[in-house]
Amino acid sequence: MAGNGSKVTKRSLNACTRCRRQKIKCSGSQPCEGCNKRRLTCIFDDRDQKILVTRGYIDELHQKLAHLQRNEQTDAIPAPNPLSPDYADDRSPDPKDQHDTPGELRRSSLNDNTESQLQNELEDPASGLTNPLSSGPPAFTSAENGRTFYLGPSSNWSFTRRVLSLTHEHIYQEPLPTGALLFDGATYDLGWDGLRTAQNADTPAVPTFDHAIYLINTVKFRCGQLYHLFDETEFMRNLHEFYTEPKPNATGSLWYIHFLLIIAFGKGFVKHKQQGTKPAGAELFVNALQLLPDVSVLHQEPIESTEILCCVALYLQALDFRSSAHNYIGQAMRMAMAEGMHIQMPIEYLGENLVQRCRKIWWTVYILDREMTSLMGLPQTLNDDHVNAHLPAFPYSIQRTAAIGMHIKLSRIIAEINGTVYAMDGRLNRNFLMRTKAALANIARLADELRDASPLHLDRAQIIGILHSLQIEGLLETFLPFDLESIFISTVVLLIGPAIDIRWNCPAWLEKAYMIFEDIIESGNLIAKFRRSELQLLDELLSCFPQDQPRCLSAPVSFPNNLLNPPMPHDSLASSFHPSTNALNHDPSSGQGPTIDDDFNFTDGLTATQIMAVADSIESIDTEWMSNAMIEHSIW
């Protein structure tokens, strides 16, 4: 046997961190053969190196450990007070302690230490790395009026604000001026001091019956497909009674408040020219809030009151009063839960009509709460394990039921991402990748479902492509904030992409994003105008990147017509910076510029199959390449 020329390879007594974690043979050299072949950083932990010690040495360590533990327990337990009624001078041993021999105590301590050691070995080398968006001290920013705002880690608005601030500080070595920032509730002026007063002679005139029907139908078309804001049968019955048989106390009812809110929405949808800073329908909306009773009174008619609170929250969200909208939708959710709308309501006891109405109300509240909470960057307050309400039935619109179901799934995916990927500890370890994998898989499945259910056959799956198709069909939403939010964050990604990798440059898609912004701005949406200026500011800052020497601002940075700043021409914003070559500064009326097909490497994006393939490729062992990349390239 010894003369047959075979070699016996001895196993190394020491292994690098990677080989130890993968339970593969390590050469023991520095670097080891496996890491050297894969061009990975080879790390040896001296604590894992095996050494030979005597049994007596281990027993001595056990005795010292037991002695230290006894001393700690003696110091932690105060001496008994003989004057206390609970004092008993009974020093006889507890029978339960008779079985705990010193050897067993040592073995218990050894097991605890072993378990702790195993837990440490299972931790990733990257466990010390953290996600800067969800770790560290909480981020706050202040407006010029002194009000402080919390920057939620998962909020699109706060993410853009952080990118702006970090880029400005890096280039100019000074904080971004607060006058250049748009804050919550600073866009529109409702002309109201917030005090609730009784109805008076200044009550705004309501529209004629035919005009009211037109505005109500506009609301049904624009947001009634997804959000339930009123019960059509009951609402229209009261409407006919209001116009045909006026009653002295009609303007003091909940229905009248509800009516004012719906008409305010209708004016917001149909009015395309902005007059000053007062939004369309503001006088009706303010009058409705002035007449709105206390929540203790609203609970007497919880069904319609919940619909009213949804209307208030959605209208405020459309005006960029995010904090107020979030509070109102929170009230609506608690009122709905108090009525049991979040569970499976018995039809045989409550009746078909009431149950169907409550289901529509509940899922509207649920979706709006998830969206508004996510946009605020705050944690979700409702556990989905406590929700088992059925979807509402729409006998004549199967697609409507499917749309609500997909919207609910998307809301849950977003909430899961906010609660896991943006977890409080922010640790970039194995859990981070596994959570990312689960989120990608859920998004891929939902994308397949959307493709099968949607009648739109889009060649390009990007958000900008979808919004562009809606723009062509005249279906782009210009009053409600969600299409604007989508185009805003999509454009942010397109802007910061080339700053990370110069090859990731898509001017044609930026051109389309710019055209969508212009469409929303021309409809009279002031928020879109400010968001567009914020993107221009980010574009100009990134055009100065990279640079070696700090720059100096040639003029103060400010948004046009911001309520927090004096009015200034739109072009003065860009005059403070060097010109940029990005497509956001291109004039679409010139008839020249890039087309969508120019970005051939970006048009198709990732299909659902490709997203699922990316998710499936992520395994727990893949944390190694992430941690090595972060360590070697000094990321974070």
XYZ file of C-alpha atoms in Angstrom:
636
model
C 0.000 0.000 0.000
C 2.741 2.424 0.868
C 4.649 1.680 -2.287
C 1.872 2.278 -4.788
C 2.766 5.992 -5.063
C -0.508 7.303 -3.545
C -0.325 10.348 -1.311
C -2.255 10.942 1.844
C -3.307 14.596 2.154
C -3.549 15.784 5.692
C -6.424 18.058 6.561
C -5.342 21.502 7.659
C -5.810 22.258 11.332
C -6.854 25.784 10.399
C -9.344 26.995 7.778
C -10.284 30.411 6.452
C -13.649 31.950 7.189
C -15.096 31.155 3.768
C -14.053 27.486 3.744
C -15.230 27.018 7.313
C -18.631 28.504 6.538
C -19.053 26.397 3.383
C -17.708 23.290 5.169
C -15.137 22.579 2.473
C -11.491 21.607 2.764
C -9.105 24.521 3.118
C -5.431 24.384 2.155
C -4.542 26.422 5.231
C -2.222 28.715 3.288
C -2.586 32.494 3.248
C -4.421 32.997 0.927
C -5.858 29.502 0.598
C -6.084 27.789 -2.766
C -9.874 28.130 -3.013
C -9.940 31.870 -2.329
C -6.921 32.452 -4.542
C -8.599 30.637 -7.447
C -11.783 32.708 -7.053
C -9.846 35.927 -6.410
C -11.600 36.483 -3.104
C -10.292 37.984 0.078
C -9.068 35.168 2.294
C -9.653 35.809 5.980
C -8.378 33.694 8.857
C -9.909 34.195 12.267
C -7.370 33.412 14.966
C -10.193 32.634 17.338
C -11.182 29.637 15.213
C -7.675 28.166 15.200
C -7.562 24.781 16.908
C -5.079 24.421 19.768
C -4.269 21.617 22.196
C -4.812 22.207 25.925
C -4.956 19.892 28.912
C -8.184 18.751 30.554
C -7.014 20.290 33.798
C -6.730 23.690 32.146
C -10.350 23.478 30.956
C -11.543 22.433 34.448
C -9.692 25.378 35.931
C -11.393 27.770 33.508
C -14.761 26.264 34.445
C -14.072 26.819 38.132
C -13.079 30.442 37.548
C -16.215 31.010 35.476
C -18.457 29.506 38.176
C -16.723 31.647 40.817
C -17.308 34.813 38.772
C -20.965 33.944 38.213
C -21.523 33.393 41.956
C -19.926 36.749 42.722
C -22.100 38.496 40.155
C -25.256 36.928 41.598
C -24.228 37.945 45.124
C -23.645 41.527 44.024
C -26.921 41.680 42.110
C -29.175 40.357 44.919
C -29.625 42.864 47.795
C -29.327 41.649 51.336
C -32.678 40.650 52.862
C -34.350 43.140 55.166
C -35.300 41.531 58.498
C -38.033 44.162 58.967
C -39.721 43.120 55.732
C -42.801 40.918 56.168
C -41.506 38.691 53.362
C -38.242 38.007 55.229
C -37.656 34.405 56.243
C -34.453 33.148 57.840
C -34.660 29.785 56.147
C -31.267 28.748 54.876
C -32.169 25.170 54.140
C -31.344 24.261 50.553
C -34.094 24.207 47.960
C -34.907 20.608 46.989
C -34.876 21.650 43.330
C -31.236 22.661 43.679
C -30.137 19.243 44.990
C -29.822 17.909 41.447
C -27.577 20.694 40.145
C -24.130 19.286 40.783
C -21.025 21.364 40.040
C -20.325 19.171 37.016
C -23.786 19.814 35.636
C -23.402 23.542 36.258
C -20.164 23.502 34.303
C -21.767 21.545 31.479
C -24.719 23.983 31.398
C -22.328 26.914 31.247
C -20.326 25.142 28.558
C -23.482 24.515 26.510
C -24.444 28.186 26.742
C -20.989 29.238 25.622
C -21.026 26.709 22.800
C -24.433 27.897 21.612
C -23.236 31.495 21.657
C -20.114 30.527 19.726
C -22.152 28.652 17.117
C -24.443 31.657 16.751
C -21.427 33.893 16.150
C -20.094 31.495 13.538
C -23.396 31.569 11.690
C -23.312 35.361 11.479
C -22.120 36.920 8.262
C -18.797 38.728 8.022
C -20.925 41.597 6.701
C -23.046 41.725 9.835
C -21.125 44.772 10.971
C -22.179 46.616 7.809
C -25.441 48.525 7.881
C -27.902 50.070 5.442
C -27.391 53.848 5.812
C -31.054 54.501 4.942
C -32.353 52.529 7.928
C -29.561 52.677 10.498
C -27.717 55.250 12.489
C -29.259 58.314 14.120
C -32.720 59.283 12.824
C -32.602 61.880 10.047
C -34.446 65.177 10.361
C -34.602 68.331 8.288
C -35.992 71.781 8.998
C -37.873 74.300 6.901
C -37.252 78.042 6.961
C -40.250 78.530 9.236
C -38.525 76.368 11.859
C -40.738 73.304 11.536
C -38.808 70.021 11.725
C -39.616 67.037 9.516
C -38.644 63.412 10.019
C -37.057 61.671 7.030
C -38.562 58.185 7.032
C -36.082 55.562 5.757
C -38.369 54.056 3.082
C -39.952 57.287 1.801
C -39.308 58.293 -1.811
C -39.465 61.939 -0.770
C -36.925 61.544 2.031
C -34.642 59.442 -0.191
C -34.515 62.212 -2.784
C -33.999 64.791 -0.061
C -31.031 62.827 1.304
C -29.490 62.454 -2.148
C -29.878 66.181 -2.751
C -28.358 67.092 0.585
C -25.447 64.655 0.348
C -24.599 65.728 -3.203
C -24.781 69.426 -2.362
C -22.614 69.031 0.735
C -20.058 66.988 -1.192
C -19.765 69.531 -4.016
C -20.096 72.822 -2.140
C -18.932 71.787 1.329
C -21.991 73.364 2.925
C -25.547 72.237 3.738
C -28.266 72.550 1.145
C -30.207 75.773 1.902
C -33.645 75.088 3.335
C -35.093 77.689 0.980
C -34.393 75.303 -1.892
C -36.572 72.543 -0.421
C -40.283 71.895 -0.741
C -41.923 70.768 2.495
C -45.191 69.184 3.530
C -48.215 71.423 3.045
C -46.251 74.343 1.556
C -47.592 74.182 -2.012
C -51.216 75.243 -1.756
C -53.019 77.754 0.428
C -56.478 76.625 1.523
C -57.263 80.061 2.900
C -58.308 78.596 6.228
C -56.956 79.065 9.732
C -58.037 75.564 10.752
C -60.811 76.656 13.107
C -64.118 74.844 12.815
C -66.952 77.323 12.792
C -70.658 77.013 12.269
C -72.221 77.577 8.886
C -72.473 81.277 8.021
C -73.294 83.621 5.207
C -69.976 82.938 3.513
C -70.988 79.376 2.636
C -69.878 78.694 -0.973
C -72.563 78.181 -3.577
C -73.187 74.607 -4.647
C -73.383 73.797 -8.366
C -76.590 73.261 -10.262
C -78.060 69.777 -10.412
C -76.735 69.003 -13.899
C -73.308 70.379 -13.024
C -73.263 68.308 -9.848
C -74.117 65.155 -11.830
C -71.241 65.909 -14.201
C -68.750 66.393 -11.340
C -69.932 63.248 -9.526
C -69.581 61.156 -12.685
C -66.077 62.570 -13.169
C -65.141 61.429 -9.665
C -66.586 57.970 -10.374
C -64.533 57.690 -13.562
C -61.284 59.127 -12.211
C -60.972 57.293 -8.904
C -64.118 55.202 -8.430
C -62.582 52.232 -10.232
C -60.136 51.674 -7.418
C -61.249 53.721 -4.407
C -64.696 53.585 -2.842
C -65.577 57.116 -1.720
C -69.379 56.915 -1.546
C -72.216 54.439 -1.907
C -73.828 55.363 -5.199
C -77.379 54.200 -4.402
C -77.729 56.056 -1.100
C -75.680 59.065 -2.201
C -77.692 59.700 -5.366
C -81.013 59.248 -3.539
C -80.011 61.970 -1.084
C -78.781 64.116 -3.977
C -82.172 64.064 -5.696
C -83.918 64.871 -2.437
C -81.542 67.770 -1.797
C -82.247 69.427 -5.159
C -85.964 68.635 -5.444
C -87.107 69.046 -1.855
C -84.768 71.440 -0.004
C -84.942 71.024 3.759
C -83.887 73.610 6.340
C -81.539 71.221 8.138
C -80.130 69.534 5.012
C -76.832 71.439 5.210
C -76.190 70.125 8.717
C -76.240 66.432 7.826
C -73.301 64.105 7.248
C -74.487 63.592 3.702
C -74.118 67.304 2.947
C -70.517 67.220 4.200
C -69.974 64.161 2.042
C -71.526 65.968 -0.932
C -69.218 68.985 -0.538
C -66.160 66.725 -0.523
C -67.201 64.836 -3.664
C -67.923 68.094 -5.524
C -64.523 69.435 -4.393
C -62.917 66.338 -5.899
C -64.872 66.820 -9.116
C -63.640 70.384 -9.505
C -60.104 69.229 -8.848
C -60.408 66.714 -11.692
C -61.945 68.987 -14.316
C -60.298 72.360 -13.619
C -57.051 72.558 -15.608
C -55.986 76.154 -15.080
C -54.593 77.193 -11.737
C -55.553 80.525 -10.241
C -52.916 81.486 -7.677
C -52.108 79.016 -4.929
C -55.674 78.012 -3.991
C -56.552 74.543 -5.351
C -59.734 73.844 -7.262
C -62.670 73.100 -4.982
C -60.830 74.425 -1.926
C -63.764 76.527 -0.700
C -66.059 73.479 -0.721
C -63.436 71.323 0.975
C -62.842 73.890 3.721
C -66.568 74.289 4.293
C -66.879 70.512 4.673
C -64.107 70.452 7.309
C -65.707 73.336 9.166
C -68.959 71.381 9.382
C -67.307 68.047 10.206
C -68.331 67.017 13.746
C -66.113 65.534 16.410
C -65.046 61.914 16.063
C -67.340 60.971 18.962
C -70.279 62.086 16.823
C -68.918 60.421 13.695
C -68.951 57.063 15.463
C -72.748 57.294 15.612
C -72.852 56.808 11.828
C -69.590 54.904 11.241
C -70.264 53.667 7.690
C -70.656 57.044 6.001
C -68.204 58.656 8.425
C -65.459 56.270 7.287
C -66.180 57.185 3.657
C -65.967 60.869 4.584
C -62.615 60.401 6.322
C -61.283 58.610 3.220
C -62.364 61.570 1.076
C -60.640 64.051 3.379
C -57.426 62.003 3.476
C -57.256 61.528 -0.292
C -57.929 65.209 -1.038
C -55.245 66.315 1.411
C -52.789 63.818 -0.094
C -53.490 65.311 -3.517
C -52.493 68.736 -2.129
C -49.256 67.376 -0.608
C -50.521 67.627 2.984
C -49.000 64.218 3.650
C -48.953 64.296 7.449
C -52.566 65.442 7.741
C -53.703 62.886 5.164
C -51.907 60.126 7.054
C -53.695 61.094 10.266
C -57.144 61.136 8.651
C -56.701 57.755 6.978
C -55.527 56.401 10.325
C -58.804 57.579 11.868
C -60.713 55.916 9.031
C -58.901 52.618 9.604
C -59.615 52.572 13.320
C -63.261 53.418 12.741
C -63.557 50.659 10.146
C -61.897 48.125 12.435
C -64.186 49.113 15.286
C -67.105 48.112 13.053
C -65.466 44.780 12.179
C -64.913 45.629 8.508
C -61.485 43.980 8.546
C -62.933 40.518 9.200
C -65.360 38.267 7.374
C -68.701 39.941 8.090
C -71.716 37.573 8.134
C -74.035 38.267 5.203
C -76.865 36.263 6.744
C -76.866 38.591 9.752
C -76.003 41.993 8.243
C -77.368 41.684 4.734
C -75.702 41.550 1.299
C -75.768 45.297 0.566
C -74.222 46.369 3.863
C -71.500 43.707 3.754
C -70.546 44.565 0.177
C -70.393 48.261 1.051
C -68.212 47.560 4.098
C -65.862 45.418 2.013
C -65.421 48.247 -0.492
C -64.810 50.702 2.333
C -62.332 48.442 4.120
C -60.100 47.696 1.163
C -60.096 51.374 0.152
C -58.977 52.301 3.658
C -56.416 49.480 3.630
C -54.851 50.480 0.303
C -54.767 54.192 1.103
C -53.282 53.557 4.541
C -50.520 51.383 3.082
C -49.710 53.880 0.336
C -49.721 56.946 2.564
C -47.733 55.236 5.318
C -45.138 54.073 2.811
C -44.843 57.552 1.287
C -44.269 58.884 4.800
C -41.552 56.275 5.374
C -43.249 55.045 8.561
C -43.821 51.494 9.846
C -47.149 49.833 9.172
C -49.433 49.630 12.189
C -51.725 46.797 11.051
C -50.743 43.141 11.056
C -52.142 41.297 8.035
C -52.674 38.211 10.182
C -55.631 40.053 11.713
C -57.315 40.744 8.358
C -59.539 38.196 6.587
C -62.180 40.345 4.911
C -63.300 39.119 1.485
C -62.908 41.169 -1.665
C -66.016 43.060 -2.783
C -68.025 41.592 -5.628
C -68.462 43.500 -8.890
C -70.754 41.274 -10.985
C -70.433 43.405 -14.119
C -66.704 44.156 -13.863
C -64.384 41.207 -13.305
C -61.373 43.374 -14.155
C -62.250 45.771 -11.352
C -62.163 42.973 -8.807
C -58.834 41.764 -10.217
C -57.399 45.290 -10.110
C -58.298 45.715 -6.442
C -56.813 42.308 -5.634
C -53.526 43.162 -7.342
C -53.417 46.552 -5.660
C -53.826 44.850 -2.289
C -50.983 42.459 -3.105
C -48.764 45.339 -4.179
C -49.569 47.191 -0.955
C -48.550 44.138 1.054
C -45.317 43.729 -0.896
C -44.409 47.358 -0.263
C -45.212 46.983 3.429
C -43.093 43.819 3.596
C -40.150 45.594 1.959
C -40.480 48.561 4.303
C -40.579 46.284 7.346
C -37.783 43.890 6.361
C -35.346 45.361 3.815
C -35.592 48.672 5.683
C -35.565 47.004 9.089
C -34.636 49.062 12.114
C -31.236 47.391 12.636
C -30.284 47.938 8.982
C -27.749 45.078 9.029
C -26.537 43.949 5.625
C -26.279 40.252 6.376
C -27.847 37.001 5.210
C -31.326 38.173 6.219
C -30.983 41.236 4.003
C -30.380 39.152 0.895
C -33.075 36.632 1.763
C -35.596 39.422 2.289
C -34.566 40.976 -1.004
C -34.985 37.602 -2.697
C -38.495 37.192 -1.299
C -39.452 40.719 -2.404
C -38.184 40.127 -5.951
C -40.076 36.851 -6.173
C -43.319 38.491 -5.037
C -42.896 41.347 -7.512
C -42.258 38.899 -10.356
C -45.397 36.924 -9.568
C -47.458 40.103 -9.401
C -45.989 41.294 -12.724
C -47.132 38.067 -14.381
C -50.592 38.502 -12.908
C -50.748 42.111 -14.100
C -49.707 41.143 -17.613
C -52.388 38.459 -17.805
C -55.163 40.671 -16.398
C -54.381 44.048 -17.981
C -55.846 44.849 -21.417
C -52.842 47.081 -22.142
C -50.267 45.301 -24.290
C -47.142 47.306 -23.611
C -43.897 46.719 -25.438
C -42.014 48.404 -22.611
C -42.645 47.532 -18.992
C -41.042 50.487 -17.323
C -43.171 52.816 -15.210
C -42.374 55.708 -17.568
C -43.574 53.629 -20.504
C -46.870 52.848 -18.792
C -47.442 56.492 -17.824
C -46.564 57.576 -21.361
C -49.218 55.202 -22.733
C -51.774 56.633 -20.306
C -50.730 60.127 -21.372
C -51.378 59.308 -25.021
C -54.844 57.968 -24.162
C -55.654 61.026 -22.033
C -55.828 58.888 -18.890
C -52.838 60.314 -17.045
C -53.981 61.342 -13.565
C -53.070 64.963 -12.910
C -54.920 65.679 -9.645
C -54.434 62.577 -7.512
C -50.775 62.298 -6.458
C -49.873 58.708 -7.282
C -48.973 59.047 -10.986
C -46.889 62.097 -10.090
C -45.155 60.133 -7.339
C -44.355 57.336 -9.794
C -42.881 59.602 -12.462
C -40.949 61.559 -9.835
C -39.113 58.618 -8.268
C -38.562 56.981 -11.687
C -36.880 60.152 -12.916
C -34.742 60.309 -9.774
C -33.452 56.822 -10.544
C -32.669 57.839 -14.135
C -30.766 60.885 -12.903
C -28.609 59.193 -10.285
C -27.881 56.172 -12.515
C -25.153 57.836 -14.635
C -23.553 59.242 -11.472
C -23.057 55.654 -10.308
C -22.185 54.151 -13.701
C -21.639 56.391 -16.725
C -22.812 53.581 -19.029
C -26.269 53.774 -17.434
C -27.394 56.851 -19.338
C -30.894 56.994 -20.861
C -31.617 60.451 -22.307
C -34.631 59.263 -24.300
C -36.386 58.037 -21.194
C -35.562 61.267 -19.416
C -37.137 63.105 -22.345
C -40.339 61.091 -21.948
C -40.340 61.725 -18.205
C -39.973 65.435 -18.854
C -42.941 65.415 -21.237
C -45.090 63.659 -18.635
C -44.115 66.283 -16.059
C -45.037 69.060 -18.479
C -48.453 67.490 -19.064
C -49.174 67.359 -15.338
C -47.875 70.909 -14.850
C -50.046 72.277 -17.670
C -53.083 70.788 -15.932
C -52.480 73.265 -13.102
C -50.714 70.941 -10.655
C -48.325 73.169 -8.667
C -46.768 70.187 -6.893
C -45.570 68.825 -10.231
C -43.955 72.197 -10.958
C -42.025 72.103 -7.701
C -41.081 68.458 -8.131
C -39.819 69.274 -11.619
C -37.649 72.059 -10.172
C -36.321 69.698 -7.520
C -35.311 67.253 -10.243
C -33.626 70.054 -12.164
C -31.681 70.945 -9.047
C -30.595 67.334 -8.632
C -29.692 67.155 -12.313
C -27.517 70.252 -12.047
C -25.794 69.028 -8.901
C -25.012 65.667 -10.450
C -23.649 67.371 -13.562
C -20.890 68.769 -11.323
C -19.938 65.222 -10.364
C -17.187 64.129 -10.041
C -15.066 67.043 -8.967
C -11.946 67.456 -6.871
C -12.299 70.991 -5.529
C -15.260 72.474 -3.640
C -17.369 74.865 -5.700
C -19.070 78.121 -4.724
C -22.716 78.945 -5.407
C -23.124 81.938 -7.708
C -26.654 82.621 -6.405
C -28.992 81.278 -3.710
C -30.900 78.167 -4.658
C -34.694 78.396 -4.461
C -37.830 76.948 -5.959
C -40.065 79.124 -8.135
C -43.122 80.592 -6.413
C -42.520 78.623 -3.243
C -44.667 79.874 -0.386
C -41.592 79.793 1.822
C -39.570 82.033 -0.524
C -40.076 85.173 -2.607
C -41.248 84.514 -6.185
C -38.490 84.136 -8.719
C -38.275 83.192 -12.396
C -38.074 79.524 -13.216
C -34.803 79.936 -15.093
C -33.038 81.449 -12.088
C -32.749 78.021 -10.495
C -30.449 76.692 -13.177
C -28.408 79.897 -13.314
C -26.741 78.987 -10.020
C -25.118 75.937 -11.582
C -23.096 74.914 -14.575
C -25.202 73.750 -17.554
C -26.103 70.081 -17.729
C -26.338 67.894 -20.792
C -29.223 65.823 -19.456
C -32.446 65.590 -21.441
C -34.437 67.304 -18.716
C -33.132 70.612 -20.038
C -34.182 69.800 -23.603
C -37.032 71.764 -25.158
C -39.573 69.266 -26.520
C -41.094 71.929 -28.776
C -37.902 72.007 -30.836
C -38.918 68.810 -32.591
C -35.450 67.377 -32.116
C -34.014 65.091 -29.537
C -33.608 61.447 -28.720
C -36.367 58.922 -29.198
C -37.277 55.979 -27.024
C -35.701 53.541 -29.443
C -32.329 55.263 -29.006
C -31.974 53.637 -25.593
C -31.967 50.142 -27.064
C -30.250 48.714 -24.002
C -32.903 50.058 -21.635
C -36.188 49.710 -23.465
C -37.188 46.218 -22.424
C -36.007 46.227 -18.837
C -36.373 43.078 -16.761
C -39.243 40.749 -17.519
C -41.038 38.872 -14.770
C -39.121 35.740 -15.732
C -35.818 37.558 -15.482
C -36.760 39.044 -12.104
C -37.648 35.576 -10.847
C -34.347 34.242 -12.188
C -32.491 36.923 -10.263
C -34.413 36.007 -7.122
C -33.743 32.289 -7.566
C -30.037 32.957 -8.036
C -29.765 34.456 -4.556
C -28.754 31.887 -1.983
C -27.645 32.268 1.589
C -24.046 31.619 0.570
C -24.209 34.609 -1.777
C -23.710 36.918 1.170
C -20.019 36.209 0.705
C -19.643 38.152 -2.515
C -21.665 41.032 -1.101
C -19.553 41.282 2.034
C -16.273 40.936 0.122
C -17.319 43.606 -2.364
C -18.232 45.979 0.427
C -14.989 45.375 2.302
C -12.709 45.527 -0.729
C -14.336 48.602 -2.275
C -15.030 50.389 1.019
C -18.765 50.647 0.311
C -20.732 52.508 3.011
